[in-house]
PDB file of C-alpha atoms in Angstrom:
ATOM      1  CA  UNK A   1     114.876  67.828 110.618  1.00  0.00           C
ATOM      2  CA  UNK A   2     112.664  68.911 107.787  1.00  0.00           C
ATOM      3  CA  UNK A   3     114.346  70.882 105.028  1.00  0.00           C
ATOM      4  CA  UNK A   4     112.218  73.623 103.470  1.00  0.00           C
ATOM      5  CA  UNK A   5     113.954  73.229 100.125  1.00  0.00           C
ATOM      6  CA  UNK A   6     113.082  69.521 100.103  1.00  0.00           C
ATOM      7  CA  UNK A   7     109.502  70.295 101.105  1.00  0.00           C
ATOM      8  CA  UNK A   8     109.208  72.778  98.268  1.00  0.00           C
ATOM      9  CA  UNK A   9     110.474  70.213  95.775  1.00  0.00           C
ATOM     10  CA  UNK A  10     107.941  67.673  97.043  1.00  0.00           C
ATOM     11  CA  UNK A  11     105.025  70.193  96.774  1.00  0.00           C
ATOM     12  CA  UNK A  12     106.141  71.158  93.251  1.00  0.00           C
ATOM     13  CA  UNK A  13     106.489  67.560  92.085  1.00  0.00           C
ATOM     14  CA  UNK A  14     102.900  66.814  93.154  1.00  0.00           C
ATOM     15  CA  UNK A  15     101.547  70.042  91.679  1.00  0.00           C
ATOM     16  CA  UNK A  16     103.387  69.539  88.402  1.00  0.00           C
ATOM     17  CA  UNK A  17     102.595  65.782  88.362  1.00  0.00           C
ATOM     18  CA  UNK A  18     106.173  64.917  87.537  1.00  0.00           C
ATOM     19  CA  UNK A  19     109.836  65.307  88.411  1.00  0.00           C
ATOM     20  CA  UNK A  20     110.901  66.815  85.083  1.00  0.00           C
ATOM     21  CA  UNK A  21     108.152  69.405  85.095  1.00  0.00           C
ATOM     22  CA  UNK A  22     109.000  70.320  88.733  1.00  0.00           C
ATOM     23  CA  UNK A  23     112.674  70.583  87.796  1.00  0.00           C
ATOM     24  CA  UNK A  24     111.789  73.081  85.044  1.00  0.00           C
ATOM     25  CA  UNK A  25     109.658  75.191  87.443  1.00  0.00           C
ATOM     26  CA  UNK A  26     112.380  75.244  90.106  1.00  0.00           C
ATOM     27  CA  UNK A  27     115.256  75.579  87.632  1.00  0.00           C
ATOM     28  CA  UNK A  28     116.943  72.487  89.060  1.00  0.00           C
ATOM     29  CA  UNK A  29     118.219  69.255  87.577  1.00  0.00           C
ATOM     30  CA  UNK A  30     115.775  66.304  87.717  1.00  0.00           C
ATOM     31  CA  UNK A  31     118.375  64.321  89.654  1.00  0.00           C
ATOM     32  CA  UNK A  32     118.443  67.066  92.306  1.00  0.00           C
ATOM     33  CA  UNK A  33     114.661  66.916  92.670  1.00  0.00           C
ATOM     34  CA  UNK A  34     114.832  63.108  93.067  1.00  0.00           C
ATOM     35  CA  UNK A  35     117.537  63.512  95.726  1.00  0.00           C
ATOM     36  CA  UNK A  36     115.376  66.025  97.631  1.00  0.00           C
ATOM     37  CA  UNK A  37     112.448  63.599  97.664  1.00  0.00           C
ATOM     38  CA  UNK A  38     114.650  60.731  98.860  1.00  0.00           C
ATOM     39  CA  UNK A  39     116.120  62.776 101.686  1.00  0.00           C
ATOM     40  CA  UNK A  40     112.685  63.956 102.746  1.00  0.00           C
ATOM     41  CA  UNK A  41     111.424  60.379 102.746  1.00  0.00           C
ATOM     42  CA  UNK A  42     114.431  59.370 104.833  1.00  0.00           C
ATOM     43  CA  UNK A  43     113.675  62.070 107.439  1.00  0.00           C
ATOM     44  CA  UNK A  44     109.981  61.112 107.624  1.00  0.00           C
ATOM     45  CA  UNK A  45     110.668  57.378 107.354  1.00  0.00           C
ATOM     46  CA  UNK A  46     107.890  56.953 104.832  1.00  0.00           C
ATOM     47  CA  UNK A  47     107.455  56.848 101.066  1.00  0.00           C
ATOM     48  CA  UNK A  48     105.922  60.086  99.782  1.00  0.00           C
ATOM     49  CA  UNK A  49     105.811  59.845  95.973  1.00  0.00           C
ATOM     50  CA  UNK A  50     105.014  57.087  93.556  1.00  0.00           C
ATOM     51  CA  UNK A  51     105.971  57.573  89.899  1.00  0.00           C
ATOM     52  CA  UNK A  52     103.453  56.152  87.441  1.00  0.00           C
ATOM     53  CA  UNK A  53     102.979  56.407  83.669  1.00  0.00           C
ATOM     54  CA  UNK A  54     100.498  59.240  84.232  1.00  0.00           C
ATOM     55  CA  UNK A  55     102.942  61.178  86.358  1.00  0.00           C
ATOM     56  CA  UNK A  56     104.011  61.477  89.986  1.00  0.00           C
ATOM     57  CA  UNK A  57     101.334  60.884  92.640  1.00  0.00           C
ATOM     58  CA  UNK A  58     101.465  61.132  96.409  1.00  0.00           C
ATOM     59  CA  UNK A  59     101.352  57.947  98.466  1.00  0.00           C
ATOM     60  CA  UNK A  60      98.890  57.728 101.326  1.00  0.00           C
ATOM     61  CA  UNK A  61     101.586  59.123 103.641  1.00  0.00           C
ATOM     62  CA  UNK A  62     102.481  61.781 101.033  1.00  0.00           C
ATOM     63  CA  UNK A  63      98.827  62.841 100.770  1.00  0.00           C
ATOM     64  CA  UNK A  64      98.702  63.319 104.502  1.00  0.00           C
ATOM     65  CA  UNK A  65     101.960  65.276 104.505  1.00  0.00           C
ATOM     66  CA  UNK A  66     101.063  67.415 101.472  1.00  0.00           C
ATOM     67  CA  UNK A  67      98.900  70.117 103.208  1.00  0.00           C
ATOM     68  CA  UNK A  68     101.500  70.492 105.944  1.00  0.00           C
ATOM     69  CA  UNK A  69     104.279  70.834 103.343  1.00  0.00           C
ATOM     70  CA  UNK A  70     102.308  73.499 101.502  1.00  0.00           C
ATOM     71  CA  UNK A  71     101.800  75.362 104.740  1.00  0.00           C
ATOM     72  CA  UNK A  72     105.505  75.223 105.563  1.00  0.00           C
ATOM     73  CA  UNK A  73     106.476  76.555 102.138  1.00  0.00           C
ATOM     74  CA  UNK A  74     103.859  79.321 102.188  1.00  0.00           C
ATOM     75  CA  UNK A  75     104.859  80.393 105.708  1.00  0.00           C
ATOM     76  CA  UNK A  76     108.525  80.525 104.751  1.00  0.00           C
ATOM     77  CA  UNK A  77     107.631  82.702 101.737  1.00  0.00           C
ATOM     78  CA  UNK A  78     105.616  85.079 103.865  1.00  0.00           C
ATOM     79  CA  UNK A  79     108.393  85.332 106.455  1.00  0.00           C
ATOM     80  CA  UNK A  80     110.967  86.008 103.774  1.00  0.00           C
ATOM     81  CA  UNK A  81     108.770  88.750 102.273  1.00  0.00           C
ATOM     82  CA  UNK A  82     108.158  90.323 105.669  1.00  0.00           C
ATOM     83  CA  UNK A  83     111.838  90.351 106.645  1.00  0.00           C
ATOM     84  CA  UNK A  84     112.941  91.909 103.390  1.00  0.00           C
ATOM     85  CA  UNK A  85     109.974  94.194 102.945  1.00  0.00           C
ATOM     86  CA  UNK A  86     111.342  97.765 102.554  1.00  0.00           C
ATOM     87  CA  UNK A  87     108.103  99.380 103.612  1.00  0.00           C
ATOM     88  CA  UNK A  88     107.895 101.297 106.880  1.00  0.00           C
ATOM     89  CA  UNK A  89     105.100 100.073 109.150  1.00  0.00           C
ATOM     90  CA  UNK A  90     103.824 103.115 111.069  1.00  0.00           C
ATOM     91  CA  UNK A  91     101.260 102.911 113.873  1.00  0.00           C
ATOM     92  CA  UNK A  92      99.763 106.200 115.069  1.00  0.00           C
ATOM     93  CA  UNK A  93      97.171 107.152 117.608  1.00  0.00           C
ATOM     94  CA  UNK A  94      93.990 108.518 116.042  1.00  0.00           C
ATOM     95  CA  UNK A  95      94.506 112.282 116.425  1.00  0.00           C
ATOM     96  CA  UNK A  96      98.212 112.199 115.702  1.00  0.00           C
ATOM     97  CA  UNK A  97      97.741 110.121 112.560  1.00  0.00           C
ATOM     98  CA  UNK A  98      94.760 112.152 111.383  1.00  0.00           C
ATOM     99  CA  UNK A  99      95.712 115.767 112.156  1.00  0.00           C
ATOM    100  CA  UNK A 100      99.498 115.955 112.472  1.00  0.00           C
ATOM    101  CA  UNK A 101     101.415 113.259 110.569  1.00  0.00           C
ATOM    102  CA  UNK A 102     100.042 113.194 107.055  1.00  0.00           C
ATOM    103  CA  UNK A 103     102.167 116.030 105.485  1.00  0.00           C
ATOM    104  CA  UNK A 104     105.316 114.555 107.007  1.00  0.00           C
ATOM    105  CA  UNK A 105     104.503 111.053 105.787  1.00  0.00           C
ATOM    106  CA  UNK A 106     103.916 112.363 102.256  1.00  0.00           C
ATOM    107  CA  UNK A 107     107.204 114.273 102.298  1.00  0.00           C
ATOM    108  CA  UNK A 108     109.150 111.307 103.638  1.00  0.00           C
ATOM    109  CA  UNK A 109     107.711 108.974 100.978  1.00  0.00           C
ATOM    110  CA  UNK A 110     108.685 111.421  98.251  1.00  0.00           C
ATOM    111  CA  UNK A 111     112.192 112.184  99.491  1.00  0.00           C
ATOM    112  CA  UNK A 112     113.209 108.709 100.693  1.00  0.00           C
ATOM    113  CA  UNK A 113     111.272 106.670  98.120  1.00  0.00           C
ATOM    114  CA  UNK A 114     110.144 104.309 100.882  1.00  0.00           C
ATOM    115  CA  UNK A 115     106.443 103.234 101.035  1.00  0.00           C
ATOM    116  CA  UNK A 116     104.756 103.807 104.402  1.00  0.00           C
ATOM    117  CA  UNK A 117     102.077 101.420 105.574  1.00  0.00           C
ATOM    118  CA  UNK A 118      99.891 103.293 108.041  1.00  0.00           C
ATOM    119  CA  UNK A 119      97.745 101.905 110.852  1.00  0.00           C
ATOM    120  CA  UNK A 120      95.708 104.364 112.955  1.00  0.00           C
ATOM    121  CA  UNK A 121      93.944 103.483 116.176  1.00  0.00           C
ATOM    122  CA  UNK A 122      93.879 104.006 119.940  1.00  0.00           C
ATOM    123  CA  UNK A 123      97.003 104.767 121.977  1.00  0.00           C
ATOM    124  CA  UNK A 124      96.730 101.416 123.807  1.00  0.00           C
ATOM    125  CA  UNK A 125      96.383  99.508 120.505  1.00  0.00           C
ATOM    126  CA  UNK A 126      99.453 101.332 119.109  1.00  0.00           C
ATOM    127  CA  UNK A 127     101.476 100.127 122.106  1.00  0.00           C
ATOM    128  CA  UNK A 128     100.167  96.587 121.587  1.00  0.00           C
ATOM    129  CA  UNK A 129     101.294  96.661 117.938  1.00  0.00           C
ATOM    130  CA  UNK A 130     104.770  97.751 118.994  1.00  0.00           C
ATOM    131  CA  UNK A 131     105.012  95.009 121.550  1.00  0.00           C
ATOM    132  CA  UNK A 132     103.924  92.349 119.020  1.00  0.00           C
ATOM    133  CA  UNK A 133     106.411  93.580 116.440  1.00  0.00           C
ATOM    134  CA  UNK A 134     103.647  94.698 114.062  1.00  0.00           C
ATOM    135  CA  UNK A 135     104.956  98.287 113.880  1.00  0.00           C
ATOM    136  CA  UNK A 136     108.444  99.638 113.222  1.00  0.00           C
ATOM    137  CA  UNK A 137     107.634 103.210 114.300  1.00  0.00           C
ATOM    138  CA  UNK A 138     104.879 104.594 116.524  1.00  0.00           C
ATOM    139  CA  UNK A 139     103.513 108.057 117.010  1.00  0.00           C
ATOM    140  CA  UNK A 140     101.266 108.571 119.979  1.00  0.00           C
ATOM    141  CA  UNK A 141     100.120 110.958 122.734  1.00  0.00           C
ATOM    142  CA  UNK A 142     101.926 109.409 125.682  1.00  0.00           C
ATOM    143  CA  UNK A 143     104.626 106.904 126.472  1.00  0.00           C
ATOM    144  CA  UNK A 144     105.274 105.033 129.726  1.00  0.00           C
ATOM    145  CA  UNK A 145     109.014 104.439 129.195  1.00  0.00           C
ATOM    146  CA  UNK A 146     108.814 100.647 128.986  1.00  0.00           C
ATOM    147  CA  UNK A 147     112.137  98.925 128.203  1.00  0.00           C
ATOM    148  CA  UNK A 148     113.189  97.830 124.734  1.00  0.00           C
ATOM    149  CA  UNK A 149     112.216 101.002 122.936  1.00  0.00           C
ATOM    150  CA  UNK A 150     113.692 104.418 122.137  1.00  0.00           C
ATOM    151  CA  UNK A 151     111.282 107.372 122.475  1.00  0.00           C
ATOM    152  CA  UNK A 152     111.581 111.020 121.563  1.00  0.00           C
ATOM    153  CA  UNK A 153     109.244 113.956 122.048  1.00  0.00           C
ATOM    154  CA  UNK A 154     108.457 115.117 118.523  1.00  0.00           C
ATOM    155  CA  UNK A 155     106.311 118.160 119.312  1.00  0.00           C
ATOM    156  CA  UNK A 156     104.183 119.761 122.024  1.00  0.00           C
ATOM    157  CA  UNK A 157     100.620 120.257 120.873  1.00  0.00           C
ATOM    158  CA  UNK A 158      98.389 122.710 122.817  1.00  0.00           C
ATOM    159  CA  UNK A 159      94.982 121.559 124.009  1.00  0.00           C
ATOM    160  CA  UNK A 160      91.955 123.805 123.955  1.00  0.00           C
ATOM    161  CA  UNK A 161      88.374 123.669 125.158  1.00  0.00           C
ATOM    162  CA  UNK A 162      85.901 123.765 122.286  1.00  0.00           C
ATOM    163  CA  UNK A 163      82.269 124.861 122.409  1.00  0.00           C
ATOM    164  CA  UNK A 164      79.632 125.717 119.818  1.00  0.00           C
ATOM    165  CA  UNK A 165      79.274 129.349 118.712  1.00  0.00           C
ATOM    166  CA  UNK A 166      75.995 129.651 120.695  1.00  0.00           C
ATOM    167  CA  UNK A 167      77.439 128.232 123.938  1.00  0.00           C
ATOM    168  CA  UNK A 168      77.461 130.535 126.967  1.00  0.00           C
ATOM    169  CA  UNK A 169      81.258 130.331 127.051  1.00  0.00           C
ATOM    170  CA  UNK A 170      81.732 131.294 123.433  1.00  0.00           C
ATOM    171  CA  UNK A 171      82.765 134.932 124.125  1.00  0.00           C
ATOM    172  CA  UNK A 172      84.920 134.292 127.201  1.00  0.00           C
ATOM    173  CA  UNK A 173      88.307 133.408 125.713  1.00  0.00           C
ATOM    174  CA  UNK A 174      89.105 131.298 128.772  1.00  0.00           C
ATOM    175  CA  UNK A 175      87.277 129.343 131.536  1.00  0.00           C
ATOM    176  CA  UNK A 176      88.348 128.183 134.966  1.00  0.00           C
ATOM    177  CA  UNK A 177      88.587 124.594 136.153  1.00  0.00           C
ATOM    178  CA  UNK A 178      85.725 125.385 138.591  1.00  0.00           C
ATOM    179  CA  UNK A 179      83.451 126.395 135.707  1.00  0.00           C
ATOM    180  CA  UNK A 180      84.385 123.233 133.842  1.00  0.00           C
ATOM    181  CA  UNK A 181      83.188 121.007 136.694  1.00  0.00           C
ATOM    182  CA  UNK A 182      79.555 121.721 135.965  1.00  0.00           C
ATOM    183  CA  UNK A 183      79.777 121.200 132.193  1.00  0.00           C
ATOM    184  CA  UNK A 184      79.536 117.883 130.328  1.00  0.00           C
ATOM    185  CA  UNK A 185      82.944 117.238 128.766  1.00  0.00           C
ATOM    186  CA  UNK A 186      82.786 114.947 125.776  1.00  0.00           C
ATOM    187  CA  UNK A 187      85.692 112.516 125.492  1.00  0.00           C
ATOM    188  CA  UNK A 188      88.907 112.530 127.447  1.00  0.00           C
ATOM    189  CA  UNK A 189      88.087 109.260 129.252  1.00  0.00           C
ATOM    190  CA  UNK A 190      90.626 106.877 130.770  1.00  0.00           C
ATOM    191  CA  UNK A 191      92.895 105.303 128.155  1.00  0.00           C
ATOM    192  CA  UNK A 192      92.983 108.349 125.887  1.00  0.00           C
ATOM    193  CA  UNK A 193      95.902 110.758 125.628  1.00  0.00           C
ATOM    194  CA  UNK A 194      93.665 113.607 126.848  1.00  0.00           C
ATOM    195  CA  UNK A 195      92.482 111.627 129.826  1.00  0.00           C
ATOM    196  CA  UNK A 196      96.107 110.819 130.779  1.00  0.00           C
ATOM    197  CA  UNK A 197      97.090 114.473 130.507  1.00  0.00           C
ATOM    198  CA  UNK A 198      94.104 115.712 132.547  1.00  0.00           C
ATOM    199  CA  UNK A 199      94.957 113.365 135.400  1.00  0.00           C
ATOM    200  CA  UNK A 200      98.577 114.400 135.324  1.00  0.00           C
ATOM    201  CA  UNK A 201      97.939 118.188 135.142  1.00  0.00           C
ATOM    202  CA  UNK A 202      94.803 118.539 137.283  1.00  0.00           C
ATOM    203  CA  UNK A 203      95.457 115.777 139.792  1.00  0.00           C
ATOM    204  CA  UNK A 204      92.426 115.026 141.978  1.00  0.00           C
ATOM    205  CA  UNK A 205      90.430 117.779 140.261  1.00  0.00           C
ATOM    206  CA  UNK A 206      90.273 115.622 137.152  1.00  0.00           C
ATOM    207  CA  UNK A 207      87.964 113.246 138.993  1.00  0.00           C
ATOM    208  CA  UNK A 208      85.433 116.025 139.518  1.00  0.00           C
ATOM    209  CA  UNK A 209      85.017 116.665 135.800  1.00  0.00           C
ATOM    210  CA  UNK A 210      81.838 115.355 134.178  1.00  0.00           C
ATOM    211  CA  UNK A 211      83.431 113.193 131.519  1.00  0.00           C
ATOM    212  CA  UNK A 212      81.046 111.759 128.941  1.00  0.00           C
ATOM    213  CA  UNK A 213      82.664 108.921 126.959  1.00  0.00           C
ATOM    214  CA  UNK A 214      81.627 106.665 124.134  1.00  0.00           C
ATOM    215  CA  UNK A 215      82.151 108.961 121.183  1.00  0.00           C
ATOM    216  CA  UNK A 216      84.942 106.896 119.655  1.00  0.00           C
ATOM    217  CA  UNK A 217      86.889 109.631 117.860  1.00  0.00           C
ATOM    218  CA  UNK A 218      87.468 113.401 117.682  1.00  0.00           C
ATOM    219  CA  UNK A 219      85.314 113.861 114.616  1.00  0.00           C
ATOM    220  CA  UNK A 220      82.314 112.485 116.524  1.00  0.00           C
ATOM    221  CA  UNK A 221      83.130 114.715 119.484  1.00  0.00           C
ATOM    222  CA  UNK A 222      83.331 117.834 117.321  1.00  0.00           C
ATOM    223  CA  UNK A 223      79.941 117.144 115.750  1.00  0.00           C
ATOM    224  CA  UNK A 224      78.378 116.587 119.193  1.00  0.00           C
ATOM    225  CA  UNK A 225      79.856 119.833 120.490  1.00  0.00           C
ATOM    226  CA  UNK A 226      78.509 121.709 117.450  1.00  0.00           C
ATOM    227  CA  UNK A 227      75.094 120.150 118.168  1.00  0.00           C
ATOM    228  CA  UNK A 228      75.151 121.594 121.719  1.00  0.00           C
ATOM    229  CA  UNK A 229      75.762 118.434 123.776  1.00  0.00           C
ATOM    230  CA  UNK A 230      78.531 120.053 125.817  1.00  0.00           C
ATOM    231  CA  UNK A 231      82.211 121.071 125.593  1.00  0.00           C
ATOM    232  CA  UNK A 232      85.343 119.078 124.923  1.00  0.00           C
ATOM    233  CA  UNK A 233      89.130 119.318 125.327  1.00  0.00           C
ATOM    234  CA  UNK A 234      90.966 118.557 122.100  1.00  0.00           C
ATOM    235  CA  UNK A 235      94.231 119.197 120.339  1.00  0.00           C
ATOM    236  CA  UNK A 236      94.307 122.672 118.793  1.00  0.00           C
ATOM    237  CA  UNK A 237      95.383 121.267 115.441  1.00  0.00           C
ATOM    238  CA  UNK A 238      92.269 119.046 115.281  1.00  0.00           C
ATOM    239  CA  UNK A 239      89.865 122.027 115.195  1.00  0.00           C
ATOM    240  CA  UNK A 240      91.845 124.560 113.199  1.00  0.00           C
ATOM    241  CA  UNK A 241      89.451 124.404 110.217  1.00  0.00           C
ATOM    242  CA  UNK A 242      86.284 124.591 112.335  1.00  0.00           C
ATOM    243  CA  UNK A 243      87.616 127.573 114.347  1.00  0.00           C
ATOM    244  CA  UNK A 244      88.476 129.488 111.135  1.00  0.00           C
ATOM    245  CA  UNK A 245      84.984 128.862 109.719  1.00  0.00           C
ATOM    246  CA  UNK A 246      83.378 129.741 113.109  1.00  0.00           C
ATOM    247  CA  UNK A 247      81.705 126.390 113.490  1.00  0.00           C
ATOM    248  CA  UNK A 248      83.504 125.983 116.818  1.00  0.00           C
ATOM    249  CA  UNK A 249      85.091 128.335 119.417  1.00  0.00           C
ATOM    250  CA  UNK A 250      88.388 127.476 121.036  1.00  0.00           C
ATOM    251  CA  UNK A 251      89.043 128.522 124.638  1.00  0.00           C
ATOM    252  CA  UNK A 252      91.957 128.307 127.087  1.00  0.00           C
ATOM    253  CA  UNK A 253      91.807 126.977 130.656  1.00  0.00           C
ATOM    254  CA  UNK A 254      92.683 129.713 133.171  1.00  0.00           C
ATOM    255  CA  UNK A 255      95.946 129.058 134.988  1.00  0.00           C
ATOM    256  CA  UNK A 256      96.564 125.718 133.306  1.00  0.00           C
ATOM    257  CA  UNK A 257      98.841 124.988 130.355  1.00  0.00           C
ATOM    258  CA  UNK A 258      97.653 121.845 128.674  1.00  0.00           C
ATOM    259  CA  UNK A 259     100.063 120.409 126.078  1.00  0.00           C
ATOM    260  CA  UNK A 260     100.366 116.935 124.689  1.00  0.00           C
ATOM    261  CA  UNK A 261     103.887 115.698 124.208  1.00  0.00           C
ATOM    262  CA  UNK A 262     103.639 113.778 120.926  1.00  0.00           C
ATOM    263  CA  UNK A 263     106.034 110.860 121.082  1.00  0.00           C
ATOM    264  CA  UNK A 264     107.819 108.909 118.365  1.00  0.00           C
ATOM    265  CA  UNK A 265     108.961 105.428 119.380  1.00  0.00           C
ATOM    266  CA  UNK A 266     111.077 102.771 117.679  1.00  0.00           C
ATOM    267  CA  UNK A 267     112.225  99.354 118.953  1.00  0.00           C
ATOM    268  CA  UNK A 268     115.808  99.454 120.211  1.00  0.00           C
ATOM    269  CA  UNK A 269     116.587  96.276 118.295  1.00  0.00           C
ATOM    270  CA  UNK A 270     115.770  97.880 114.966  1.00  0.00           C
ATOM    271  CA  UNK A 271     118.913  97.952 112.747  1.00  0.00           C
ATOM    272  CA  UNK A 272     120.347 101.354 111.756  1.00  0.00           C
ATOM    273  CA  UNK A 273     119.476 100.764 108.120  1.00  0.00           C
ATOM    274  CA  UNK A 274     115.779 100.163 108.830  1.00  0.00           C
ATOM    275  CA  UNK A 275     113.358 102.614 107.079  1.00  0.00           C
ATOM    276  CA  UNK A 276     111.841 103.470 110.485  1.00  0.00           C
ATOM    277  CA  UNK A 277     115.260 104.716 111.692  1.00  0.00           C
ATOM    278  CA  UNK A 278     115.421 107.034 108.690  1.00  0.00           C
ATOM    279  CA  UNK A 279     112.013 108.520 109.499  1.00  0.00           C
ATOM    280  CA  UNK A 280     112.852 108.731 113.201  1.00  0.00           C
ATOM    281  CA  UNK A 281     115.934 110.811 112.353  1.00  0.00           C
ATOM    282  CA  UNK A 282     114.033 112.903 109.776  1.00  0.00           C
ATOM    283  CA  UNK A 283     111.570 113.870 112.476  1.00  0.00           C
ATOM    284  CA  UNK A 284     114.283 116.049 114.055  1.00  0.00           C
ATOM    285  CA  UNK A 285     113.645 118.580 111.303  1.00  0.00           C
ATOM    286  CA  UNK A 286     109.867 118.325 111.669  1.00  0.00           C
ATOM    287  CA  UNK A 287     110.125 120.150 115.000  1.00  0.00           C
ATOM    288  CA  UNK A 288     111.362 123.158 113.092  1.00  0.00           C
ATOM    289  CA  UNK A 289     108.450 122.999 110.688  1.00  0.00           C
ATOM    290  CA  UNK A 290     110.534 121.454 107.875  1.00  0.00           C
ATOM    291  CA  UNK A 291     109.468 118.299 106.122  1.00  0.00           C
ATOM    292  CA  UNK A 292     112.317 116.343 104.555  1.00  0.00           C
TER     293      UNK A 292
END
């Protein structure tokens, strides 16, 4: 079986054009480097290095093996860096990452001294990153309870209908589901946290809503609503600034309490000392409005 240490010695000998130079770079004895090359040649059953007056050169077999050896060494280095990387890899759904998490991330980085690598995207893409091991902690708008992960409800975020200040609903304070059925609703399509919640809370009535998709993100939806294209259902936190400045009007739905349960999820296999575990536990105080 190939030995990575032997492969590294071989790559270094060729790059340094000599055993002694490679030994100095690797802080090993020249005899050790020679032994590594011999063992590697024995495993591969082929001569790999020829020593000439101008230095060490690869044989034909060594030249063919060289790019593979480099790839092995580079991959091992990347794996080692990834395994020992102290950074927390956080994946968040768009609205959660944009409107809710940033103060808590900043506070955690300052108090724990742990860098946080953020990735923000759709809920389905966040799940995919968790499944592939590309995220240590996820924050999203729904969770389906799949095995292998630990999930917690971090907070319950109210949803509101938003319209422009000149919309006919602007002075109502609340609208009924029946009134909503005749109004274009921007966003909230299948696959989004809002779409999931509407189907769960309204049941078959959700199918009667005139959902207009394709806006991509909440910022685009807000601009379209301000331009008069229709109404939308969004997290209250995402329109706080626009409501204060009277660019948008927030309304309730009569007889319906719409709240998103914002979930934090970590893989069960994550060790207790992992940075994601520390942030997961710190989130217990976030529910009380404290950032630690």
